[in-house]
mmCIF file of C-alpha atoms in Angstrom:
data_model
loop_
_atom_site.group_PDB
_atom_site.id
_atom_site.type_symbol
_atom_site.label_atom_id
_atom_site.label_comp_id
_atom_site.label_asym_id
_atom_site.label_seq_id
_atom_site.Cartn_x
_atom_site.Cartn_y
_atom_site.Cartn_z
ATOM 1 C CA MET A 20 172.313 37.665 -0.167
ATOM 2 C CA ASN A 21 173.114 33.873 0.279
ATOM 3 C CA GLN A 22 170.832 31.714 -1.819
ATOM 4 C CA SER A 23 169.747 28.401 -0.774
ATOM 5 C CA PRO A 24 171.433 25.446 -2.483
ATOM 6 C CA SER A 25 169.619 23.987 -5.250
ATOM 7 C CA PRO A 26 167.998 20.549 -4.986
ATOM 8 C CA SER A 27 170.512 19.189 -7.307
ATOM 9 C CA ASP A 28 173.300 20.687 -5.201
ATOM 10 C CA GLN A 29 171.700 19.064 -2.053
ATOM 11 C CA VAL A 30 171.398 15.668 -3.541
ATOM 12 C CA THR A 31 175.056 15.911 -4.756
ATOM 13 C CA GLU A 32 176.007 16.834 -1.015
ATOM 14 C CA ALA A 33 174.006 14.128 0.365
ATOM 15 C CA TRP A 34 175.554 11.550 -2.243
ATOM 16 C CA ARG A 35 179.197 12.662 -0.963
ATOM 17 C CA ARG A 36 178.142 12.525 2.811
ATOM 18 C CA HIS A 37 175.868 9.519 2.967
ATOM 19 C CA ARG A 38 176.513 7.354 0.057
ATOM 20 C CA PRO A 39 179.343 5.271 1.907
ATOM 21 C CA TYR A 40 177.170 4.820 4.842
ATOM 22 C CA LEU A 41 174.310 3.488 2.617
ATOM 23 C CA VAL A 42 176.249 1.167 0.762
ATOM 24 C CA ASN A 43 177.642 -0.218 3.936
ATOM 25 C CA LEU A 44 174.079 -0.363 5.555
ATOM 26 C CA ALA A 45 173.020 -2.425 2.485
ATOM 27 C CA TYR A 46 176.020 -4.766 2.312
ATOM 28 C CA GLN A 47 175.311 -5.801 5.983
ATOM 29 C CA MET A 48 171.944 -6.812 5.067
ATOM 30 C CA MET A 49 172.629 -8.396 1.426
ATOM 31 C CA GLY A 50 176.102 -9.799 1.673
ATOM 32 C CA ASP A 51 176.834 -8.617 -2.005
ATOM 33 C CA VAL A 52 178.487 -5.324 -2.605
ATOM 34 C CA GLY A 53 176.974 -5.279 -6.175
ATOM 35 C CA ASP A 54 173.442 -5.334 -4.602
ATOM 36 C CA ALA A 55 174.516 -2.641 -2.154
ATOM 37 C CA GLU A 56 175.649 -0.342 -4.595
ATOM 38 C CA ASP A 57 172.687 -0.899 -6.687
ATOM 39 C CA ILE A 58 170.472 -0.388 -3.822
ATOM 40 C CA ALA A 59 172.329 2.896 -2.733
ATOM 41 C CA GLN A 60 171.906 4.195 -6.220
ATOM 42 C CA GLU A 61 168.189 3.426 -6.330
ATOM 43 C CA ALA A 62 167.751 5.306 -2.917
ATOM 44 C CA PHE A 63 169.617 8.497 -4.305
ATOM 45 C CA LEU A 64 167.484 8.211 -7.472
ATOM 46 C CA ARG A 65 164.169 8.232 -5.336
ATOM 47 C CA LEU A 66 165.909 11.259 -3.177
ATOM 48 C CA SER A 67 166.333 13.218 -6.420
ATOM 49 C CA ARG A 68 162.685 12.890 -7.403
ATOM 50 C CA ALA A 69 161.463 13.811 -3.644
ATOM 51 C CA ASP A 70 160.440 17.216 -2.511
ATOM 52 C CA LEU A 71 163.698 17.906 -0.355
ATOM 53 C CA ASP A 72 161.720 20.606 1.462
ATOM 54 C CA GLU A 73 159.606 18.088 3.066
ATOM 55 C CA ILE A 74 162.541 15.845 4.436
ATOM 56 C CA ASP A 75 164.023 16.963 7.689
ATOM 57 C CA ASP A 76 166.554 14.269 7.995
ATOM 58 C CA VAL A 77 168.042 13.237 4.654
ATOM 59 C CA ARG A 78 170.179 10.445 6.184
ATOM 60 C CA GLY A 79 167.171 8.970 8.152
ATOM 61 C CA TRP A 80 164.982 9.188 4.920
ATOM 62 C CA LEU A 81 167.846 7.325 2.908
ATOM 63 C CA THR A 82 167.937 4.935 5.731
ATOM 64 C CA VAL A 83 164.388 3.992 5.768
ATOM 65 C CA VAL A 84 164.385 3.801 1.614
ATOM 66 C CA ALA A 85 167.349 1.656 1.543
ATOM 67 C CA SER A 86 166.221 -0.794 4.221
ATOM 68 C CA ARG A 87 162.826 -1.168 2.579
ATOM 69 C CA LEU A 88 164.647 -1.995 -0.712
ATOM 70 C CA CYS A 89 166.857 -4.595 0.793
ATOM 71 C CA LEU A 90 163.919 -5.956 2.838
ATOM 72 C CA ASP A 91 162.150 -6.465 -0.424
ATOM 73 C CA GLN A 92 165.205 -7.851 -2.419
ATOM 74 C CA VAL A 93 165.946 -10.344 0.703
ATOM 75 C CA ARG A 94 162.432 -11.737 0.590
ATOM 76 C CA SER A 95 162.592 -12.289 -2.944
ATOM 77 C CA ALA A 96 165.845 -13.921 -2.875
ATOM 78 C CA ARG A 97 164.622 -16.179 -0.094
ATOM 79 C CA ALA A 98 161.812 -17.176 -1.926
ATOM 80 C CA ARG A 99 163.776 -18.212 -4.803
ATOM 81 C CA TYR A 100 166.225 -19.799 -2.624
ATOM 82 C CA GLU A 101 163.562 -21.901 -0.811
ATOM 83 C CA ARG A 102 162.077 -23.077 -4.190
ATOM 84 C CA PRO A 103 162.883 -26.716 -5.077
ATOM 85 C CA GLY A 104 166.121 -26.521 -7.316
ATOM 86 C CA GLY A 105 166.528 -22.920 -6.417
ATOM 87 C CA ASN A 106 169.763 -21.603 -5.001
ATOM 88 C CA ASP A 107 169.919 -18.134 -5.613
ATOM 89 C CA LEU A 108 172.514 -17.258 -3.114
ATOM 90 C CA GLU A 109 174.851 -19.897 -4.439
ATOM 91 C CA ASP A 110 174.241 -18.983 -8.121
ATOM 92 C CA ARG A 111 175.183 -15.195 -7.366
ATOM 93 C CA ARG A 112 178.612 -16.433 -6.677
ATOM 94 C CA PRO A 113 180.902 -15.558 -9.511
ATOM 95 C CA ALA A 114 182.464 -18.273 -11.660
ATOM 96 C CA PRO A 115 186.293 -18.736 -11.211
ATOM 97 C CA SER A 116 188.289 -16.643 -13.598
ATOM 98 C CA ARG A 117 189.815 -18.613 -16.399
ATOM 99 C CA GLN A 118 192.936 -16.772 -15.686
ATOM 100 C CA ASP A 119 193.421 -18.252 -12.217
ATOM 101 C CA PRO A 120 193.734 -21.729 -11.384
ATOM 102 C CA ALA A 121 190.412 -23.614 -10.628
ATOM 103 C CA ASP A 122 191.414 -24.308 -7.062
ATOM 104 C CA ARG A 123 192.578 -20.975 -5.901
ATOM 105 C CA ILE A 124 190.815 -19.752 -2.887
ATOM 106 C CA THR A 125 190.548 -15.922 -2.974
ATOM 107 C CA LEU A 126 189.877 -13.363 -0.182
ATOM 108 C CA ASP A 127 186.377 -12.751 -1.807
ATOM 109 C CA ASP A 128 185.582 -16.517 -1.757
ATOM 110 C CA GLN A 129 186.549 -16.753 2.014
ATOM 111 C CA VAL A 130 184.563 -13.565 3.027
ATOM 112 C CA ARG A 131 181.704 -14.373 0.849
ATOM 113 C CA ALA A 132 181.174 -17.821 2.180
ATOM 114 C CA ALA A 133 181.541 -16.645 5.881
ATOM 115 C CA LEU A 134 178.892 -13.778 5.454
ATOM 116 C CA LEU A 135 176.368 -15.735 3.484
ATOM 117 C CA GLU A 136 176.586 -18.615 6.161
ATOM 118 C CA VAL A 137 175.625 -16.076 8.784
ATOM 119 C CA LEU A 138 172.825 -14.287 6.404
ATOM 120 C CA ARG A 139 171.174 -17.637 5.835
ATOM 121 C CA ARG A 140 170.416 -18.320 9.321
ATOM 122 C CA LEU A 141 168.310 -15.036 9.475
ATOM 123 C CA SER A 142 164.945 -14.411 8.275
ATOM 124 C CA PRO A 143 164.518 -11.065 6.102
ATOM 125 C CA GLY A 144 162.945 -9.477 9.183
ATOM 126 C CA GLU A 145 165.635 -10.643 11.426
ATOM 127 C CA ARG A 146 168.277 -9.423 9.114
ATOM 128 C CA VAL A 147 167.086 -6.033 8.874
ATOM 129 C CA ALA A 148 165.979 -5.579 12.503
ATOM 130 C CA PHE A 149 169.647 -6.784 13.638
ATOM 131 C CA VAL A 150 171.733 -4.759 11.066
ATOM 132 C CA LEU A 151 169.771 -1.601 11.700
ATOM 133 C CA HIS A 152 169.776 -1.787 15.580
ATOM 134 C CA ASP A 153 172.607 -3.836 16.524
ATOM 135 C CA VAL A 154 175.135 -2.246 13.790
ATOM 136 C CA PHE A 155 173.830 1.099 12.959
ATOM 137 C CA GLY A 156 171.947 2.084 16.216
ATOM 138 C CA VAL A 157 168.706 2.826 14.522
ATOM 139 C CA PRO A 158 166.013 2.958 17.126
ATOM 140 C CA PHE A 159 163.172 0.339 17.345
ATOM 141 C CA ASP A 160 160.354 2.605 16.752
ATOM 142 C CA ALA A 161 162.235 3.715 13.520
ATOM 143 C CA ILE A 162 162.672 0.060 12.577
ATOM 144 C CA ALA A 163 159.116 -0.690 13.157
ATOM 145 C CA GLU A 164 158.192 2.053 10.633
ATOM 146 C CA THR A 165 160.559 0.495 8.171
ATOM 147 C CA VAL A 166 159.592 -3.190 8.239
ATOM 148 C CA GLY A 167 155.842 -2.512 8.908
ATOM 149 C CA ARG A 168 155.881 -4.474 12.117
ATOM 150 C CA PRO A 169 155.245 -3.488 15.759
ATOM 151 C CA VAL A 170 157.924 -2.471 17.988
ATOM 152 C CA GLY A 171 157.918 -5.330 20.319
ATOM 153 C CA THR A 172 158.051 -7.564 17.306
ATOM 154 C CA CYS A 173 161.158 -5.809 15.906
ATOM 155 C CA ARG A 174 162.741 -6.223 19.375
ATOM 156 C CA GLN A 175 162.053 -9.920 19.156
ATOM 157 C CA LEU A 176 163.458 -10.065 15.673
ATOM 158 C CA ALA A 177 166.675 -8.533 16.597
ATOM 159 C CA ARG A 178 167.164 -10.853 19.790
ATOM 160 C CA ARG A 179 166.547 -13.716 17.685
ATOM 161 C CA ALA A 180 168.969 -12.734 15.121
ATOM 162 C CA ARG A 181 171.607 -11.937 17.785
ATOM 163 C CA GLY A 182 171.309 -15.172 19.112
ATOM 164 C CA LYS A 183 171.829 -17.100 15.557
ATOM 165 C CA PHE A 184 174.832 -14.821 14.738
ATOM 166 C CA THR A 185 176.581 -15.792 18.168
ATOM 167 C CA VAL A 186 175.965 -19.452 17.227
ATOM 168 C CA ALA A 187 177.068 -18.967 13.521
ATOM 169 C CA GLN A 188 180.290 -17.197 14.616
ATOM 170 C CA PRO A 189 181.086 -18.531 18.347
ATOM 171 C CA LYS A 190 184.858 -17.509 18.056
ATOM 172 C CA SER A 191 184.029 -13.983 16.939
ATOM 173 C CA ALA A 192 184.186 -10.672 18.841
ATOM 174 C CA GLU A 193 180.799 -9.202 20.152
ATOM 175 C CA VAL A 194 179.070 -6.627 17.617
ATOM 176 C CA ALA A 195 181.199 -3.673 17.251
ATOM 177 C CA SER A 196 180.460 -0.893 20.088
ATOM 178 C CA ALA A 197 178.826 2.325 19.026
ATOM 179 C CA GLU A 198 182.279 4.003 19.289
ATOM 180 C CA HIS A 199 184.058 1.479 16.892
ATOM 181 C CA GLN A 200 180.996 1.805 14.422
ATOM 182 C CA LEU A 201 181.211 5.567 14.456
ATOM 183 C CA VAL A 202 185.111 5.487 13.940
ATOM 184 C CA THR A 203 184.829 2.903 11.268
ATOM 185 C CA GLU A 204 182.128 5.044 9.421
ATOM 186 C CA LYS A 205 184.425 8.012 9.439
ATOM 187 C CA PHE A 206 187.329 6.145 8.234
ATOM 188 C CA ILE A 207 185.264 4.666 5.187
ATOM 189 C CA THR A 208 183.661 7.999 4.551
ATOM 190 C CA ALA A 209 187.278 9.948 4.397
ATOM 191 C CA CYS A 210 188.612 7.139 1.999
ATOM 192 C CA ALA A 211 185.553 7.309 -0.163
ATOM 193 C CA ASN A 212 185.895 11.044 -0.661
ATOM 194 C CA GLY A 213 189.893 10.981 -0.798
ATOM 195 C CA ASP A 214 189.737 13.295 2.379
ATOM 196 C CA LEU A 215 193.053 13.372 3.798
ATOM 197 C CA ALA A 216 192.402 15.649 6.581
ATOM 198 C CA GLY A 217 189.353 13.641 7.492
ATOM 199 C CA LEU A 218 191.400 10.367 7.498
ATOM 200 C CA THR A 219 193.950 11.768 9.802
ATOM 201 C CA ALA A 220 191.536 13.008 12.161
ATOM 202 C CA VAL A 221 190.540 9.654 13.028
ATOM 203 C CA LEU A 222 194.118 8.329 13.448
ATOM 204 C CA ASP A 223 196.084 8.252 16.726
ATOM 205 C CA PRO A 224 199.200 10.314 16.725
ATOM 206 C CA ALA A 225 201.197 6.945 17.356
ATOM 207 C CA VAL A 226 199.303 5.055 14.757
ATOM 208 C CA TRP A 227 200.957 2.456 12.490
ATOM 209 C CA GLY A 228 200.098 0.369 9.454
ATOM 210 C CA ALA A 229 201.342 -2.680 8.009
ATOM 211 C CA GLY A 230 200.226 -4.130 4.676
ATOM 212 C CA THR A 231 200.771 -8.010 3.664
ATOM 213 C CA ILE A 232 200.481 -9.142 0.147
ATOM 214 C CA LEU A 233 198.973 -12.600 -0.642
ATOM 215 C CA ALA A 234 201.624 -14.004 -2.792
ATOM 216 C CA ASP A 235 204.076 -16.763 -2.935
ATOM 217 C CA PRO A 236 206.772 -15.996 -2.058
ATOM 218 C CA ALA A 237 205.214 -12.943 -0.175
ATOM 219 C CA PRO A 238 207.270 -9.707 -0.075
ATOM 220 C CA PRO A 239 208.036 -8.089 3.155
ATOM 221 C CA PRO A 240 205.232 -6.157 4.653
ATOM 222 C CA GLN A 241 205.093 -2.490 4.218
ATOM 223 C CA VAL A 242 204.987 -0.535 7.465
ATOM 224 C CA ASN A 243 204.119 3.180 7.741
ATOM 225 C CA HIS A 244 204.134 5.310 11.016
ATOM 226 C CA GLY A 245 202.332 8.566 11.931
ATOM 227 C CA PRO A 246 198.777 9.670 10.698
ATOM 228 C CA GLN A 247 200.143 11.657 7.867
ATOM 229 C CA ALA A 248 202.115 8.752 6.334
ATOM 230 C CA VAL A 249 199.516 6.061 7.002
ATOM 231 C CA ALA A 250 196.675 8.182 5.633
ATOM 232 C CA THR A 251 198.653 9.121 2.561
ATOM 233 C CA ASN A 252 199.596 5.594 1.802
ATOM 234 C CA LEU A 253 195.974 4.331 2.531
ATOM 235 C CA LEU A 254 194.475 6.797 -0.021
ATOM 236 C CA LEU A 255 196.842 5.633 -2.672
ATOM 237 C CA TYR A 256 194.989 2.099 -2.633
ATOM 238 C CA LEU A 257 191.636 3.111 -0.997
ATOM 239 C CA GLY A 258 190.517 6.273 -2.952
ATOM 240 C CA PRO A 259 187.283 7.207 -4.202
ATOM 241 C CA GLU A 260 187.400 4.550 -7.168
ATOM 242 C CA VAL A 261 187.207 1.807 -4.376
ATOM 243 C CA THR A 262 184.071 0.832 -2.438
ATOM 244 C CA LEU A 263 184.549 0.300 1.213
ATOM 245 C CA VAL A 264 182.229 -1.510 3.616
ATOM 246 C CA SER A 265 182.383 -2.864 7.212
ATOM 247 C CA GLY A 266 183.180 -6.570 7.683
ATOM 248 C CA PRO A 267 180.163 -8.697 8.737
ATOM 249 C CA ALA A 268 178.020 -7.334 11.485
ATOM 250 C CA GLY A 269 179.938 -4.336 11.833
ATOM 251 C CA GLY A 270 183.217 -5.662 13.140
ATOM 252 C CA PRO A 271 186.434 -3.478 13.130
ATOM 253 C CA VAL A 272 187.216 -4.633 9.739
ATOM 254 C CA VAL A 273 186.902 -2.914 6.574
ATOM 255 C CA LEU A 274 186.650 -4.688 3.149
ATOM 256 C CA ALA A 275 187.830 -2.951 -0.089
ATOM 257 C CA PHE A 276 186.163 -3.723 -3.352
ATOM 258 C CA ALA A 277 187.238 -2.428 -7.025
ATOM 259 C CA GLU A 278 184.616 -2.914 -9.535
ATOM 260 C CA ARG A 279 182.774 -5.123 -7.307
ATOM 261 C CA ARG A 280 185.728 -7.361 -6.659
ATOM 262 C CA LEU A 281 187.137 -7.711 -3.189
ATOM 263 C CA PHE A 282 190.775 -7.282 -3.039
ATOM 264 C CA ALA A 283 191.738 -6.185 0.403
ATOM 265 C CA ALA A 284 190.710 -6.695 4.154
ATOM 266 C CA ILE A 285 191.818 -4.053 6.688
ATOM 267 C CA VAL A 286 191.540 -4.788 10.287
ATOM 268 C CA LEU A 287 191.316 -1.520 12.496
ATOM 269 C CA THR A 288 192.617 -1.428 16.051
ATOM 270 C CA ILE A 289 190.557 1.286 17.735
ATOM 271 C CA ARG A 290 191.073 2.805 21.277
ATOM 272 C CA GLY A 291 189.878 5.857 22.850
ATOM 273 C CA GLY A 292 187.727 6.810 19.751
ATOM 274 C CA LEU A 293 190.939 6.711 17.317
ATOM 275 C CA VAL A 294 192.556 4.255 15.271
ATOM 276 C CA THR A 295 195.987 2.949 16.693
ATOM 277 C CA LYS A 296 196.778 0.235 14.269
ATOM 278 C CA ILE A 297 195.897 -0.834 10.663
ATOM 279 C CA GLU A 298 196.817 -4.253 9.419
ATOM 280 C CA ALA A 299 195.847 -4.788 5.720
ATOM 281 C CA VAL A 300 195.943 -8.185 3.697
ATOM 282 C CA ALA A 301 195.670 -7.656 -0.149
ATOM 283 C CA ASP A 302 195.200 -9.934 -3.105
ATOM 284 C CA PRO A 303 197.007 -8.249 -5.959
ATOM 285 C CA VAL A 304 195.625 -10.837 -8.483
ATOM 286 C CA ALA A 305 191.986 -9.580 -7.503
ATOM 287 C CA ARG A 306 193.030 -6.159 -7.823
ATOM 288 C CA ALA A 307 194.507 -6.631 -11.397
ATOM 289 C CA GLY A 308 191.494 -8.642 -12.119
ATOM 290 C CA ALA A 309 189.367 -5.601 -11.393
ATOM 291 C CA GLY A 310 191.313 -3.357 -13.832
ATOM 292 C CA GLN A 311 193.950 -2.265 -11.365
ATOM 293 C CA ARG A 312 197.719 -2.612 -11.106
ATOM 294 C CA PRO A 313 198.778 -5.168 -8.461
#
């Protein structure tokens, strides 16, 4: 007779399936991968203490918990930022490494500055409503329950945020389509679990990938062709020890962090529900600084 999985096994399986999604969700709201990882950790800790028999949709439950944690933290950070002399978002930027020249502009600096510029334009409610609905497709009635406001108000929050986002990034593409978001999520989850079969399943048969190293002089780009070669090479660098998130507002860009330090940006070209091209830019100094070989 088959036994039902224990609560511990259920939480472990939920961690494997949903943690990459939850970290990504939190990152879109917080703009800081360390905060995102901490929020996901807290959400799963609460899941381990909950009665799993009372939870019909584990992913939905985790989404609500993580979103509320983000909302609380964003409100707190905004209050500190708006106090005279308070600049919490600026203060969270890491100090320059003593091993690098003071004027070295890193990939992390560029992405952090761009994302924080967008997030600062949004109120806490706008940020949560926009990310949940426009990026992750959560319906407004669920968002209303999460933020504790009427459905109509949540629609207005998302609409206002959408307008501010467009102004902040006038040259950027529109928010990723649902298809792009789904493919990107599958890509991230497969890499996070070291799942070669899952990764090749989202790659087009004619996929090719090119990697560029930020160095002077820069070495020739590394190019791979075909799902097996591309996926195998990706997992050498983007395995379970790396945290992957979507670029700001769910665009077809994946950011790779090692020990909470950004070391690569991966641009995905998606057609027909499959990735047809992968272009990566990597910063070996950042990877080495995170305890990894360049």
